[in-house]
C-alpha cells in the first residue's frame, strides 16, 4: 500500500468510528458473527496459506490457529451484554442516594500489529476483543508470513465493515508510516527490539500500548517428578511450529533428558508431516549461528533450501554462551545444569523476567516457593504453554517480556476505557449543604462522616444507610432553620 493510501485508511477508519455505528451491541455482534463465518468458510484457504508460510500441518492449524479463535468469538458473543453493562460500585455516605458506576466505552481507533509465527491467531484474537469493545481497528499483519498477510487483506473486507477495519500490508516503510499516525491504542506482538520502536513512536502521541514480546522462558525440572512425562510435554512445546512460539520453553534447568523425539517425528523429522519449517533463510542462519561451538547431543541437521532444522538438543550449556543471550525462537533446546531449586531460582532471577515459567515437580511446597520467589508473565506447572489456551487467564509479559495483557475478557478490557460515572439528583440538598461555605466545626465533623466509604453490599444495609442519610438531611435542615431563627432573634 502506498503511503497516501495508509493515511487515507486510518483517516477513513476514524471518520467511520465518529459516526457512532460501532457503539450499538447489535453492530458488534454482527461483526463478530461475520468474523466467525469467515473462519468457518475459509478453513482450507487458511490451511494452505499457513502451509506455504510455515509448513504447518492441518492438525496444528486447527488447534493453534482456528479453534481458539472460534472459542474466543463464542465467549465474546455470550458475554458481551455482561461486559458492557454498567458496573455498580460501592459509595460513600455523600453519594449513597446517587448512581455510581463504571461505564466501559471504546477507546477509538486502535492498531493491531500481528506476528509471523502464528499469523492468523495473533491478528484475529486481539481483533475479536477490539471489535467487542466497539473500536475501529487498523490491522497490520506481519509481512514475513506473506501468504497469510495477503489472505487476510483479501478476506477481511469481504466479511467486516471495510471502513472500520482496514488491512494495511507492507514491510518496514509501511509500518514506519503507520506508526507516525495517531491511534488510541496499539497492540504489538513481536520482538523486543521492534517493541521499543513501537513504544517510542506511540510515546510521541501519548498512545498507550500493549506489547507481547516474549523472551527466554525457563523450564525447571525437579528430580521429584515423572521425568518421562515431563520430557514429552516439554519436547512437544519446544518443537511444535518448529520452535517458533513465544512461550515455548527456551531452556531447561536440569541435568538429565529423556528423548521422546523419535516417538513424535520418527527417524527422519524432515519427512514428518507434523514437523514445521523455519520461516525464512535469515532466521535459519541466525539459529545456526547460535549452535556454533556447542555440544549438540541430538539433531543439528539442516537443509537451507527446505528451511529445515532438525529438532536439536544441546547439553551442558554455559550460561554465557550466545544461545543463552537471546530468545532462540527455533527448534533448539539448551540444557543448563543446576545444583537444585535454590540454584534454579537464582539463575532465573539474575535474568530478565520471562514471558512464562515452567516447573516440573510433585513437591507443592517447591511450587509455591518458586511462584513466590520468581516473576514471570505466566506460570504453568507440570506442563508447558497450556495457560495460553485458558481465556479466563490474562496473557501477557512483565518487564522486558511485555506490557499489558489480553485474551477473553482481558482483551475487551484492554480496548475499553473505564469511565467513572456519578449521577446525582437535585434532591436532598440539605445533606450536601455541609460542604458549602462558610465552614464550621460542625460541618467538618459531618463531612468527615459523610465521606466515609460504605463497604457493605447487602440491599438491606444500603436501604438502612439511605434511610439514615435522609434522617441526617432532615436533622441538618432543622438545625439550619434553628440557627437562622436564633440569628434573627439574637442579633449581635
Coordinates of C-alpha atoms in Angstrom, one line a residue:
X1 CA 0.0 0.0 0.0
X2 CA 1.2 3.5 -0.9
X3 CA 1.9 5.9 2.0
X4 CA -1.0 8.1 1.0
X5 CA -3.3 5.1 1.0
X6 CA -2.2 4.3 4.6
X7 CA -3.1 7.8 5.7
X8 CA -6.4 7.6 4.0
X9 CA -7.2 4.2 5.5
X10 CA -6.5 5.4 9.0
X11 CA -8.4 8.7 8.4
X12 CA -11.3 6.7 7.0
X13 CA -11.4 4.4 10.0
X14 CA -11.6 7.4 12.3
X15 CA -14.3 9.1 10.3
X16 CA -16.3 5.9 10.3
X17 CA -15.8 5.5 14.1
X18 CA -17.1 9.0 14.7
X19 CA -20.4 8.2 13.1
X20 CA -21.1 6.1 16.2
X21 CA -22.0 2.9 14.3
X22 CA -19.7 0.7 16.4
X23 CA -21.4 1.6 19.7
X24 CA -24.6 -0.5 19.5
X25 CA -24.1 -4.0 20.7
X26 CA -26.1 -5.3 17.7
X27 CA -23.4 -4.0 15.3
X28 CA -20.6 -5.5 17.3
X29 CA -22.4 -8.9 17.4
X30 CA -23.0 -8.7 13.6
X31 CA -19.2 -8.1 13.0
X32 CA -18.2 -10.9 15.4
X33 CA -20.5 -13.4 13.7
X34 CA -19.2 -12.3 10.3
X35 CA -15.7 -13.0 11.6
X36 CA -16.8 -16.4 12.8
X37 CA -18.3 -17.1 9.4
X38 CA -15.0 -16.1 7.7
X39 CA -13.1 -18.6 9.7
X40 CA -15.6 -21.4 9.0
X41 CA -16.0 -20.8 5.3
X42 CA -12.2 -20.4 4.6
X43 CA -10.6 -23.0 6.7
X44 CA -9.0 -24.7 3.7
X45 CA -7.6 -21.4 2.3
X46 CA -6.2 -20.6 5.8
X47 CA -4.5 -24.0 6.0
X48 CA -3.0 -23.6 2.5
X49 CA -1.6 -20.2 3.4
X50 CA -0.1 -21.4 6.7
X51 CA 1.4 -24.5 5.0
X52 CA 3.1 -22.3 2.5
X53 CA 4.4 -19.9 5.1
X54 CA 5.5 -22.3 7.9
X55 CA 4.8 -25.8 6.7
X56 CA 2.1 -26.2 9.3
X57 CA 0.1 -29.4 9.5
X58 CA -3.7 -29.4 9.3
X59 CA -3.8 -30.5 12.9
X60 CA -1.6 -27.6 14.1
X61 CA -3.6 -25.1 12.1
X62 CA -6.8 -26.3 13.8
X63 CA -5.6 -26.4 17.4
X64 CA -3.2 -23.5 17.4
X65 CA -4.9 -21.1 15.0
X66 CA -8.6 -21.7 14.3
X67 CA -10.2 -23.5 17.3
X68 CA -9.0 -20.9 19.8
X69 CA -10.4 -18.1 17.7
X70 CA -13.8 -19.7 17.4
X71 CA -13.9 -20.2 21.2
X72 CA -12.9 -16.5 21.7
X73 CA -15.7 -15.3 19.4
X74 CA -18.3 -17.6 21.1
X75 CA -17.2 -16.2 24.5
X76 CA -17.5 -12.6 23.4
X77 CA -20.9 -13.2 21.8
X78 CA -22.2 -14.9 25.0
X79 CA -20.7 -12.4 27.5
X80 CA -20.9 -9.1 25.6
X81 CA -24.1 -7.9 27.4
X82 CA -22.4 -8.6 30.7
X83 CA -19.1 -7.0 29.8
X84 CA -20.8 -3.8 28.6
X85 CA -23.3 -3.4 31.4
X86 CA -22.7 -0.7 34.0
X87 CA -20.6 -1.9 36.9
X88 CA -22.1 -0.5 40.0
X89 CA -19.6 0.1 42.7
X90 CA -19.6 0.9 46.4
X91 CA -20.3 4.5 47.6
X92 CA -19.6 6.9 50.4
X93 CA -22.3 8.4 52.5
X94 CA -22.4 11.6 50.5
X95 CA -23.4 9.7 47.3
X96 CA -25.5 6.9 49.0
X97 CA -28.6 8.0 47.1
X98 CA -26.9 8.5 43.8
X99 CA -26.0 6.2 40.9
X100 CA -22.3 5.4 41.0
X101 CA -20.9 3.0 38.3
X102 CA -18.2 2.3 35.8
X103 CA -19.2 2.6 32.1
X104 CA -17.0 0.9 29.6
X105 CA -16.6 2.8 26.3
X106 CA -14.5 2.1 23.2
X107 CA -11.1 3.8 23.0
X108 CA -11.5 4.8 19.4
X109 CA -9.2 3.8 16.5
X110 CA -6.7 1.2 17.5
X111 CA -3.8 -0.5 15.7
X112 CA -3.1 -4.3 15.9
X113 CA 0.3 -5.4 14.7
X114 CA 0.5 -9.2 14.3
X115 CA 3.4 -11.6 14.3
X116 CA 4.6 -14.1 11.7
X117 CA 4.8 -17.2 13.8
X118 CA 1.0 -17.6 14.3
X119 CA 0.0 -15.1 11.7
X120 CA -3.8 -15.7 11.9
X121 CA -4.3 -16.1 15.7
X122 CA -2.1 -13.2 16.7
X123 CA -4.1 -10.9 14.5
X124 CA -7.6 -12.2 14.9
X125 CA -7.5 -12.9 18.6
X126 CA -6.9 -9.2 19.7
X127 CA -9.2 -8.1 16.8
X128 CA -12.1 -10.0 18.5
X129 CA -11.8 -8.1 21.7
X130 CA -11.3 -4.8 19.9
X131 CA -14.5 -5.3 17.9
X132 CA -16.4 -6.4 21.1
X133 CA -15.3 -3.2 22.8
X134 CA -16.6 -1.1 20.0
X135 CA -13.4 0.2 18.4
X136 CA -12.4 0.8 14.8
X137 CA -9.3 -1.3 14.1
X138 CA -6.4 -0.9 11.7
X139 CA -4.9 -4.3 11.1
X140 CA -1.2 -4.8 10.2
X141 CA -0.3 -8.4 9.6
X142 CA 3.3 -9.4 9.5
X143 CA 4.8 -9.3 6.0
X144 CA 7.1 -12.2 6.9
X145 CA 4.2 -14.7 6.6
X146 CA 3.3 -13.2 3.3
X147 CA 0.7 -15.7 2.2
X148 CA -1.4 -15.3 5.3
X149 CA -1.0 -11.5 5.1
X150 CA -2.3 -11.5 1.6
X151 CA -5.2 -13.8 2.5
X152 CA -6.2 -11.5 5.4
X153 CA -6.2 -8.5 3.2
X154 CA -8.4 -10.3 0.8
X155 CA -10.9 -11.9 3.2
X156 CA -11.4 -9.4 6.0
X157 CA -13.0 -6.7 3.7
X158 CA -15.4 -9.4 2.4
X159 CA -16.8 -10.1 5.8
X160 CA -16.2 -7.0 8.0
X161 CA -17.0 -3.3 7.6
X162 CA -14.4 -2.1 5.1
X163 CA -14.1 1.4 6.5
X164 CA -13.9 0.4 10.2
X165 CA -11.4 -2.5 9.8
X166 CA -8.9 -1.7 7.1
X167 CA -5.9 -4.0 6.5
X168 CA -2.5 -2.5 5.8
X169 CA 0.1 -4.7 4.3
X170 CA 3.8 -4.0 3.8
X171 CA 7.2 -4.1 5.4
X172 CA 9.3 -1.6 7.3
X173 CA 8.4 1.5 5.2
X174 CA 4.7 0.9 5.6
X175 CA 5.0 0.1 9.3
X176 CA 7.1 3.2 9.8
X177 CA 4.4 5.3 8.1
X178 CA 1.6 3.7 10.2
X179 CA 3.5 4.5 13.4
X180 CA 3.7 8.2 12.5
X181 CA -0.1 8.4 12.8
X182 CA -2.1 8.8 16.0
X183 CA -4.0 5.9 17.4
X184 CA -5.9 5.4 20.6
X185 CA -4.1 2.2 21.5
X186 CA -1.5 0.0 19.8
X187 CA -1.2 -3.8 20.4
X188 CA 2.0 -5.2 19.1
X189 CA 3.2 -8.8 19.1
X190 CA 6.9 -9.4 18.1
X191 CA 10.5 -8.9 19.2
X192 CA 11.7 -6.7 22.0
X193 CA 13.8 -4.6 19.5
X194 CA 10.7 -3.7 17.4
X195 CA 8.6 -3.3 20.5
X196 CA 10.9 -0.5 21.6
X197 CA 10.4 1.2 18.2
X198 CA 6.6 0.9 18.6
X199 CA 6.7 2.2 22.1
X200 CA 8.9 5.2 21.1
X201 CA 6.6 6.1 18.2
X202 CA 3.5 5.7 20.4
X203 CA 5.0 8.0 23.1
X204 CA 5.0 10.9 20.7
X205 CA 1.2 10.8 20.7
X206 CA 0.9 9.6 24.3
X207 CA -0.7 6.5 22.9
X208 CA -1.0 3.5 25.3
X209 CA 0.5 0.2 24.2
X210 CA 0.1 -3.5 24.8
X211 CA 3.4 -5.2 23.9
X212 CA 3.6 -9.0 23.7
X213 CA 7.3 -9.6 23.4
X214 CA 8.5 -13.0 24.5
X215 CA 11.9 -13.6 25.9
X216 CA 13.7 -16.7 27.3
X217 CA 11.1 -18.8 29.2
X218 CA 12.9 -21.1 31.6
X219 CA 11.9 -24.7 32.4
X220 CA 13.0 -26.2 35.8
X221 CA 12.8 -29.9 36.2
X222 CA 12.9 -31.2 39.8
X223 CA 14.0 -34.7 40.5
X224 CA 10.7 -35.3 42.3
X225 CA 8.6 -35.7 39.1
X226 CA 7.7 -38.1 36.4
X227 CA 10.7 -37.4 34.1
X228 CA 9.3 -39.4 31.1
X229 CA 6.1 -37.4 31.1
X230 CA 7.9 -34.1 31.7
X231 CA 10.3 -34.6 28.7
X232 CA 7.3 -35.4 26.4
X233 CA 5.4 -32.3 27.4
X234 CA 8.5 -30.1 27.2
X235 CA 9.5 -31.5 23.8
X236 CA 6.0 -31.0 22.4
X237 CA 6.0 -27.4 23.5
X238 CA 9.6 -26.7 22.3
X239 CA 9.3 -28.2 18.8
X240 CA 5.7 -27.5 17.8
X241 CA 5.7 -24.9 15.0
X242 CA 9.4 -25.7 14.7
X243 CA 10.1 -23.9 18.0
X244 CA 8.8 -20.6 16.7
X245 CA 6.5 -19.9 19.7
X246 CA 6.9 -17.0 22.1
X247 CA 6.0 -19.1 25.2
X248 CA 7.9 -22.2 24.2
X249 CA 10.4 -23.4 26.9
X250 CA 13.6 -21.7 25.9
X251 CA 16.0 -23.7 28.0
X252 CA 16.0 -26.5 30.7
X253 CA 17.4 -26.2 34.1
X254 CA 18.3 -29.8 34.9
X255 CA 21.0 -32.4 34.4
X256 CA 19.1 -35.3 32.6
X257 CA 17.0 -35.5 29.4
X258 CA 14.9 -38.5 28.2
X259 CA 14.5 -38.1 24.4
X260 CA 10.9 -38.5 23.1
X261 CA 11.6 -37.0 19.6
X262 CA 11.6 -40.3 17.7
X263 CA 8.2 -41.0 19.1
X264 CA 7.0 -37.7 17.8
X265 CA 8.7 -37.3 14.4
X266 CA 10.1 -40.7 13.5
X267 CA 13.7 -41.5 12.4
X268 CA 13.7 -38.6 9.9
X269 CA 11.8 -35.5 11.1
X270 CA 12.4 -33.9 7.7
X271 CA 9.8 -36.2 6.2
X272 CA 7.3 -36.0 9.1
X273 CA 4.1 -34.2 8.2
X274 CA 3.9 -33.0 11.8
X275 CA 7.2 -31.1 11.8
X276 CA 7.3 -27.5 10.5
X277 CA 9.9 -25.3 8.9
X278 CA 11.8 -22.1 9.7
X279 CA 10.0 -19.1 8.3
X280 CA 12.9 -17.9 6.1
X281 CA 16.7 -18.1 5.4
X282 CA 17.5 -15.2 7.6
X283 CA 16.1 -16.9 10.7
X284 CA 17.7 -20.2 9.8
X285 CA 21.1 -18.6 9.5
X286 CA 20.5 -16.9 12.9
X287 CA 19.7 -20.2 14.5
X288 CA 22.7 -22.0 13.0
X289 CA 25.0 -19.2 14.4
X290 CA 23.6 -19.9 17.9
X291 CA 24.7 -23.5 17.6
X292 CA 28.4 -22.7 16.8
X293 CA 30.8 -24.2 19.4
X294 CA 28.0 -26.1 21.3
X295 CA 27.8 -29.7 22.1
X296 CA 24.9 -31.0 20.0
X297 CA 23.6 -34.2 21.5
X298 CA 20.7 -34.6 19.2
X299 CA 19.8 -33.2 15.8
X300 CA 21.6 -30.2 14.3
X301 CA 21.0 -31.3 10.7
X302 CA 19.7 -28.7 8.4
X303 CA 18.7 -28.0 4.8
X304 CA 18.9 -24.4 3.7
X305 CA 16.8 -24.9 0.6
X306 CA 13.9 -26.5 2.5
X307 CA 14.3 -24.2 5.5
X308 CA 14.7 -27.3 7.7
X309 CA 16.5 -27.5 11.0
X310 CA 16.1 -30.8 12.9
X311 CA 14.9 -30.8 16.5
X312 CA 18.1 -30.1 18.3
X313 CA 19.3 -30.6 21.9
X314 CA 22.5 -29.1 23.3
X315 CA 23.8 -30.3 26.6
X316 CA 25.9 -28.8 29.4
X317 CA 25.4 -25.3 28.0
X318 CA 27.5 -22.5 29.5
X319 CA 25.2 -19.7 30.8
X320 CA 27.4 -17.2 29.0
X321 CA 27.0 -18.9 25.6
X322 CA 25.5 -17.0 22.8
X323 CA 22.4 -19.3 22.7
X324 CA 21.6 -18.1 26.2
X325 CA 21.8 -14.4 25.4
X326 CA 18.7 -14.0 23.2
X327 CA 15.4 -15.7 22.7
X328 CA 16.0 -18.8 20.5
X329 CA 12.7 -18.9 18.6
X330 CA 13.5 -22.1 16.9
X331 CA 13.9 -25.9 17.4
X332 CA 16.9 -25.7 19.7
X333 CA 16.7 -26.7 23.4
X334 CA 19.7 -26.0 25.6
X335 CA 20.2 -27.9 28.9
X336 CA 21.8 -25.9 31.6
X337 CA 22.9 -28.0 34.7
X338 CA 21.9 -26.6 38.1
X339 CA 22.5 -28.0 41.6
X340 CA 18.9 -27.7 42.7
X341 CA 15.9 -25.5 43.2
X342 CA 17.9 -22.7 45.0
X343 CA 20.3 -22.6 42.1
X344 CA 17.5 -22.5 39.6
X345 CA 15.7 -19.7 41.4
X346 CA 18.9 -17.6 41.5
X347 CA 19.5 -18.3 37.8
X348 CA 16.0 -17.2 36.8
X349 CA 16.1 -14.1 39.0
X350 CA 19.5 -13.0 37.6
X351 CA 18.0 -12.6 34.1
X352 CA 15.2 -10.6 32.6
X353 CA 11.7 -11.5 33.7
X354 CA 10.4 -14.1 31.2
X355 CA 7.0 -14.4 29.5
X356 CA 6.5 -17.8 31.0
X357 CA 8.0 -20.1 33.7
X358 CA 7.6 -23.9 33.7
X359 CA 8.1 -26.0 36.7
X360 CA 8.0 -29.8 36.8
X361 CA 7.7 -31.3 40.3
X362 CA 5.3 -33.1 42.6
X363 CA 6.5 -31.0 45.6
X364 CA 3.7 -28.5 46.4
X365 CA 6.0 -26.5 48.7
X366 CA 8.5 -26.1 46.0
X367 CA 5.8 -25.0 43.5
X368 CA 4.6 -22.3 46.0
X369 CA 8.2 -21.3 46.7
X370 CA 9.1 -20.9 43.0
X371 CA 6.0 -18.9 42.3
X372 CA 6.6 -16.7 45.3
X373 CA 10.3 -16.1 44.7
X374 CA 10.4 -15.6 40.9
X375 CA 8.5 -13.3 38.5
X376 CA 7.1 -14.1 35.0
X377 CA 4.2 -13.3 32.8
X378 CA 2.6 -16.6 33.5
X379 CA 3.4 -19.9 35.2
X380 CA 2.5 -23.5 34.2
X381 CA 3.3 -26.4 36.5
X382 CA 3.9 -29.9 35.1
X383 CA 3.1 -28.8 31.5
X384 CA 4.0 -26.1 29.0
X385 CA 2.0 -23.4 27.2
X386 CA -1.4 -24.6 28.4
X387 CA -2.1 -21.4 30.2
X388 CA -2.3 -19.7 26.8
X389 CA -5.5 -21.7 26.0
X390 CA -7.4 -20.6 29.1
X391 CA -9.4 -17.5 28.1
X392 CA -10.2 -16.7 31.8
X393 CA -6.5 -16.1 32.4
X394 CA -4.7 -12.9 31.3
X395 CA -1.9 -13.5 28.8
X396 CA 1.0 -11.1 28.8
X397 CA 4.5 -10.4 29.9
X398 CA 6.2 -8.4 32.6
X399 CA 9.3 -6.2 32.3
X400 CA 11.1 -6.8 29.1
X401 CA 8.8 -9.7 28.1
X402 CA 5.9 -7.4 27.6
X403 CA 3.4 -4.7 28.8
X404 CA -0.3 -5.4 29.4
X405 CA -2.3 -8.5 28.8
X406 CA -5.2 -9.8 26.7
X407 CA -7.3 -12.9 26.0
X408 CA -11.0 -13.3 26.7
X409 CA -12.5 -10.5 28.8
X410 CA -9.0 -9.1 29.3
X411 CA -8.9 -8.2 25.6
X412 CA -12.2 -6.4 25.9
X413 CA -10.8 -4.5 28.9
X414 CA -7.6 -3.7 27.1
X415 CA -9.5 -2.0 24.4
X416 CA -12.0 -0.3 26.7
X417 CA -11.9 2.9 28.7
X418 CA -13.4 2.5 32.2
X419 CA -15.3 5.8 32.6
X420 CA -16.2 6.8 36.2
X421 CA -19.9 7.9 36.4
X422 CA -21.8 9.6 39.2
X423 CA -25.5 10.6 38.5
X424 CA -26.9 12.9 41.2
X425 CA -30.3 14.4 41.6
X426 CA -31.2 17.9 42.8
X427 CA -32.9 16.5 45.9
X428 CA -31.5 16.2 49.5
X429 CA -29.6 19.5 49.1
X430 CA -29.6 19.7 52.9
X431 CA -27.3 16.7 53.0
X432 CA -24.9 18.5 50.6
X433 CA -25.0 21.8 52.4
X434 CA -22.4 20.7 54.9
X435 CA -19.7 21.1 52.2
X436 CA -20.7 24.7 51.3
X437 CA -19.0 27.8 52.9
X438 CA -19.0 29.2 55.5
X439 CA -17.1 26.3 57.1
X440 CA -17.8 25.4 60.7
X441 CA -16.6 22.7 63.1
X442 CA -20.0 21.1 62.9
X443 CA -19.9 20.9 59.1
X444 CA -16.3 19.5 59.2
X445 CA -17.5 16.7 61.5
X446 CA -20.5 15.8 59.4
X447 CA -18.5 16.0 56.1
X448 CA -15.8 13.6 57.5
X449 CA -18.5 11.2 58.4
X450 CA -20.3 11.5 55.1
X451 CA -17.2 10.8 53.1
X452 CA -16.6 7.6 54.8
X453 CA -17.0 4.7 52.4
X454 CA -19.8 2.2 52.7
X455 CA -18.3 -1.3 52.3
X456 CA -21.5 -3.3 52.7
X457 CA -23.1 -4.9 49.7
X458 CA -26.4 -6.1 51.0
X459 CA -29.6 -4.4 49.9
X460 CA -30.9 -4.1 53.4
X461 CA -27.8 -2.4 54.6
X462 CA -27.9 0.0 51.7
X463 CA -31.5 0.8 52.5
X464 CA -30.7 1.4 56.1
X465 CA -27.8 3.7 55.3
X466 CA -30.0 5.5 52.8
X467 CA -32.7 6.0 55.4
X468 CA -30.1 7.2 57.8
X469 CA -28.9 9.7 55.2
X470 CA -32.5 11.0 54.8
X471 CA -32.8 11.4 58.6
X472 CA -29.4 13.2 58.7
X473 CA -30.6 15.5 55.9
X474 CA -33.8 16.3 57.9
X475 CA -31.8 16.9 61.0
X476 CA -29.4 19.3 59.2
X477 CA -32.4 21.1 57.7
X478 CA -34.0 21.5 61.2
X479 CA -30.6 22.6 62.6
X480 CA -30.2 25.2 59.8
X481 CA -33.6 26.6 60.4
X482 CA -32.9 26.8 64.2
X483 CA -29.6 28.6 63.6
X484 CA -31.4 31.0 61.2
X485 CA -34.1 31.8 63.8
X486 CA -31.6 32.1 66.6
X487 CA -29.5 34.6 64.5
X488 CA -32.7 36.6 63.7
X489 CA -33.8 36.8 67.4
X490 CA -30.3 37.4 68.8
X491 CA -28.7 40.0 66.6
X492 CA -25.1 40.8 67.6

